[in-house]
Amino acid sequence: MMWMFLAILVTFLVTRSVTRLIRSGSGAAGLRNVQIAGSHIHHQVFGILIIIGTGIVLVSATPHGTALNVAAAVFGAGVGLTVDEFALWLHLEDVYWSSEGRQSVDAIFCVLAVTGALIGG
């Protein structure tokens, strides 16, 4: 649970930083939005794919020890990417940088509170 918690937190912080850099247009480290056939691909798509892939591994292989810790961290990264765009799920439009986008930050805090409570027992 600790690995998942840490991965969610780190992924959220890194994702917010990267999206801020992309939005600033500074072109730092060659960062830019992902586009496929002219459509912007939100990072929640990658999060969902990571969650699905990790879920398949967890159900089919039931890892133990270090493999389970790695799976938990990868799953947490997927959760972080996905929940960071919670406001997009809710409003079905890109509100990431609007006042409604704050709902994504609130959702991440709720997820961290729940996973943190599970760590504590």
PDB file of C-alpha atoms in Angstrom:
ATOM      1  CA  MET A   1       0.000   0.000   0.000  1.00  0.00           C
ATOM      2  CA  MET A   2       2.892   2.353   0.749  1.00  0.00           C
ATOM      3  CA  TRP A   3       4.315   1.927  -2.768  1.00  0.00           C
ATOM      4  CA  MET A   4       0.935   2.690  -4.298  1.00  0.00           C
ATOM      5  CA  PHE A   5       0.503   5.768  -2.077  1.00  0.00           C
ATOM      6  CA  LEU A   6       3.948   7.101  -2.975  1.00  0.00           C
ATOM      7  CA  ALA A   7       3.436   6.448  -6.691  1.00  0.00           C
ATOM      8  CA  ILE A   8       0.100   8.292  -6.679  1.00  0.00           C
ATOM      9  CA  LEU A   9       1.637  11.274  -4.890  1.00  0.00           C
ATOM     10  CA  VAL A  10       4.794  11.459  -7.018  1.00  0.00           C
ATOM     11  CA  THR A  11       2.891  10.928 -10.273  1.00  0.00           C
ATOM     12  CA  PHE A  12       0.422  13.677  -9.368  1.00  0.00           C
ATOM     13  CA  LEU A  13       3.213  16.142  -8.515  1.00  0.00           C
ATOM     14  CA  VAL A  14       5.253  15.315 -11.631  1.00  0.00           C
ATOM     15  CA  THR A  15       2.187  15.423 -13.881  1.00  0.00           C
ATOM     16  CA  ARG A  16       1.104  18.821 -12.554  1.00  0.00           C
ATOM     17  CA  SER A  17       4.635  20.152 -13.051  1.00  0.00           C
ATOM     18  CA  VAL A  18       4.904  18.792 -16.592  1.00  0.00           C
ATOM     19  CA  THR A  19       1.481  20.116 -17.614  1.00  0.00           C
ATOM     20  CA  ARG A  20       2.406  23.519 -16.166  1.00  0.00           C
ATOM     21  CA  LEU A  21       5.595  23.540 -18.259  1.00  0.00           C
ATOM     22  CA  ILE A  22       3.708  22.489 -21.391  1.00  0.00           C
ATOM     23  CA  ARG A  23       1.087  25.181 -20.812  1.00  0.00           C
ATOM     24  CA  SER A  24       3.747  27.846 -20.313  1.00  0.00           C
ATOM     25  CA  GLY A  25       4.979  27.122 -23.830  1.00  0.00           C
ATOM     26  CA  SER A  26       8.581  27.213 -22.688  1.00  0.00           C
ATOM     27  CA  GLY A  27       9.320  24.004 -24.579  1.00  0.00           C
ATOM     28  CA  ALA A  28      11.358  22.815 -21.606  1.00  0.00           C
ATOM     29  CA  ALA A  29      12.981  19.445 -22.269  1.00  0.00           C
ATOM     30  CA  GLY A  30      10.949  19.080 -25.478  1.00  0.00           C
ATOM     31  CA  LEU A  31       7.703  18.603 -23.565  1.00  0.00           C
ATOM     32  CA  ARG A  32       4.475  19.015 -25.519  1.00  0.00           C
ATOM     33  CA  ASN A  33       0.933  17.698 -25.703  1.00  0.00           C
ATOM     34  CA  VAL A  34       0.442  14.241 -27.198  1.00  0.00           C
ATOM     35  CA  GLN A  35      -1.599  14.349 -30.391  1.00  0.00           C
ATOM     36  CA  ILE A  36      -2.829  11.427 -32.483  1.00  0.00           C
ATOM     37  CA  ALA A  37      -4.568  12.186 -35.776  1.00  0.00           C
ATOM     38  CA  GLY A  38      -5.092  15.758 -34.617  1.00  0.00           C
ATOM     39  CA  SER A  39      -6.734  14.752 -31.330  1.00  0.00           C
ATOM     40  CA  HIS A  40      -5.219  15.722 -27.985  1.00  0.00           C
ATOM     41  CA  ILE A  41      -4.648  12.618 -25.861  1.00  0.00           C
ATOM     42  CA  HIS A  42      -5.136  13.424 -22.178  1.00  0.00           C
ATOM     43  CA  HIS A  43      -2.862  11.757 -19.648  1.00  0.00           C
ATOM     44  CA  GLN A  44      -5.827   9.966 -18.099  1.00  0.00           C
ATOM     45  CA  VAL A  45      -5.841   7.720 -21.189  1.00  0.00           C
ATOM     46  CA  PHE A  46      -2.339   6.511 -20.333  1.00  0.00           C
ATOM     47  CA  GLY A  47      -3.401   6.131 -16.694  1.00  0.00           C
ATOM     48  CA  ILE A  48      -6.364   3.976 -17.644  1.00  0.00           C
ATOM     49  CA  LEU A  49      -4.173   1.770 -19.848  1.00  0.00           C
ATOM     50  CA  ILE A  50      -1.656   1.392 -17.013  1.00  0.00           C
ATOM     51  CA  ILE A  51      -4.436   0.481 -14.546  1.00  0.00           C
ATOM     52  CA  ILE A  52      -5.881  -2.100 -16.944  1.00  0.00           C
ATOM     53  CA  GLY A  53      -2.464  -3.641 -17.677  1.00  0.00           C
ATOM     54  CA  THR A  54      -1.522  -3.797 -14.014  1.00  0.00           C
ATOM     55  CA  GLY A  55      -4.903  -5.252 -13.105  1.00  0.00           C
ATOM     56  CA  ILE A  56      -4.430  -8.019 -15.648  1.00  0.00           C
ATOM     57  CA  VAL A  57      -0.977  -8.798 -14.211  1.00  0.00           C
ATOM     58  CA  LEU A  58      -2.258  -8.775 -10.631  1.00  0.00           C
ATOM     59  CA  VAL A  59      -5.171 -11.090 -11.413  1.00  0.00           C
ATOM     60  CA  SER A  60      -3.318 -13.486 -13.707  1.00  0.00           C
ATOM     61  CA  ALA A  61       0.046 -13.738 -11.958  1.00  0.00           C
ATOM     62  CA  THR A  62      -0.676 -12.839  -8.300  1.00  0.00           C
ATOM     63  CA  PRO A  63       2.844 -11.518  -7.681  1.00  0.00           C
ATOM     64  CA  HIS A  64       4.504 -11.595  -4.264  1.00  0.00           C
ATOM     65  CA  GLY A  65       7.360  -9.714  -2.609  1.00  0.00           C
ATOM     66  CA  THR A  66       9.210  -7.236  -4.800  1.00  0.00           C
ATOM     67  CA  ALA A  67       7.053  -7.996  -7.844  1.00  0.00           C
ATOM     68  CA  LEU A  68       3.953  -7.056  -5.856  1.00  0.00           C
ATOM     69  CA  ASN A  69       5.609  -3.810  -4.703  1.00  0.00           C
ATOM     70  CA  VAL A  70       6.476  -2.932  -8.307  1.00  0.00           C
ATOM     71  CA  ALA A  71       2.929  -3.740  -9.445  1.00  0.00           C
ATOM     72  CA  ALA A  72       1.524  -1.559  -6.657  1.00  0.00           C
ATOM     73  CA  ALA A  73       3.766   1.355  -7.685  1.00  0.00           C
ATOM     74  CA  VAL A  74       2.866   0.996 -11.369  1.00  0.00           C
ATOM     75  CA  PHE A  75      -0.837   0.768 -10.469  1.00  0.00           C
ATOM     76  CA  GLY A  76      -0.465   3.869  -8.290  1.00  0.00           C
ATOM     77  CA  ALA A  77       1.129   5.772 -11.175  1.00  0.00           C
ATOM     78  CA  GLY A  78      -1.870   4.865 -13.329  1.00  0.00           C
ATOM     79  CA  VAL A  79      -4.240   6.025 -10.600  1.00  0.00           C
ATOM     80  CA  GLY A  80      -2.315   9.290 -10.257  1.00  0.00           C
ATOM     81  CA  LEU A  81      -2.524   9.997 -13.997  1.00  0.00           C
ATOM     82  CA  THR A  82      -6.206   9.105 -14.134  1.00  0.00           C
ATOM     83  CA  VAL A  83      -7.481  10.883 -11.027  1.00  0.00           C
ATOM     84  CA  ASP A  84      -5.469  13.993 -11.914  1.00  0.00           C
ATOM     85  CA  GLU A  85      -8.070  14.488 -14.647  1.00  0.00           C
ATOM     86  CA  PHE A  86     -11.093  13.731 -12.463  1.00  0.00           C
ATOM     87  CA  ALA A  87     -12.681  17.068 -13.439  1.00  0.00           C
ATOM     88  CA  LEU A  88     -12.586  15.921 -17.071  1.00  0.00           C
ATOM     89  CA  TRP A  89     -14.618  12.832 -16.139  1.00  0.00           C
ATOM     90  CA  LEU A  90     -17.080  14.958 -14.230  1.00  0.00           C
ATOM     91  CA  HIS A  91     -17.595  17.764 -16.766  1.00  0.00           C
ATOM     92  CA  LEU A  92     -16.791  15.850 -19.969  1.00  0.00           C
ATOM     93  CA  GLU A  93     -14.736  18.795 -21.165  1.00  0.00           C
ATOM     94  CA  ASP A  94     -11.204  20.031 -20.620  1.00  0.00           C
ATOM     95  CA  VAL A  95     -11.465  22.151 -17.459  1.00  0.00           C
ATOM     96  CA  TYR A  96      -7.949  21.318 -16.184  1.00  0.00           C
ATOM     97  CA  TRP A  97      -6.862  24.949 -15.775  1.00  0.00           C
ATOM     98  CA  SER A  98     -10.263  26.429 -14.876  1.00  0.00           C
ATOM     99  CA  SER A  99     -11.815  26.746 -11.431  1.00  0.00           C
ATOM    100  CA  GLU A 100     -13.654  23.437 -12.015  1.00  0.00           C
ATOM    101  CA  GLY A 101     -10.242  21.816 -12.512  1.00  0.00           C
ATOM    102  CA  ARG A 102      -9.668  22.194  -8.775  1.00  0.00           C
ATOM    103  CA  GLN A 103     -11.962  19.167  -8.377  1.00  0.00           C
ATOM    104  CA  SER A 104      -9.125  17.001  -9.706  1.00  0.00           C
ATOM    105  CA  VAL A 105      -6.820  18.231  -6.950  1.00  0.00           C
ATOM    106  CA  ASP A 106      -9.535  17.569  -4.363  1.00  0.00           C
ATOM    107  CA  ALA A 107     -10.046  14.063  -5.785  1.00  0.00           C
ATOM    108  CA  ILE A 108      -6.328  13.283  -5.525  1.00  0.00           C
ATOM    109  CA  PHE A 109      -6.341  14.437  -1.897  1.00  0.00           C
ATOM    110  CA  CYS A 110      -9.291  12.113  -1.211  1.00  0.00           C
ATOM    111  CA  VAL A 111      -7.504   9.171  -2.858  1.00  0.00           C
ATOM    112  CA  LEU A 112      -4.346   9.937  -0.855  1.00  0.00           C
ATOM    113  CA  ALA A 113      -6.371  10.179   2.363  1.00  0.00           C
ATOM    114  CA  VAL A 114      -7.978   6.775   1.733  1.00  0.00           C
ATOM    115  CA  THR A 115      -4.730   5.051   0.762  1.00  0.00           C
ATOM    116  CA  GLY A 116      -2.955   6.757   3.662  1.00  0.00           C
ATOM    117  CA  ALA A 117      -5.610   5.482   6.066  1.00  0.00           C
ATOM    118  CA  LEU A 118      -5.192   1.972   4.661  1.00  0.00           C
ATOM    119  CA  ILE A 119      -1.453   2.174   5.308  1.00  0.00           C
ATOM    120  CA  GLY A 120      -2.190   3.037   8.911  1.00  0.00           C
ATOM    121  CA  GLY A 121      -4.291  -0.057   9.323  1.00  0.00           C
TER     122      GLY A 121
END
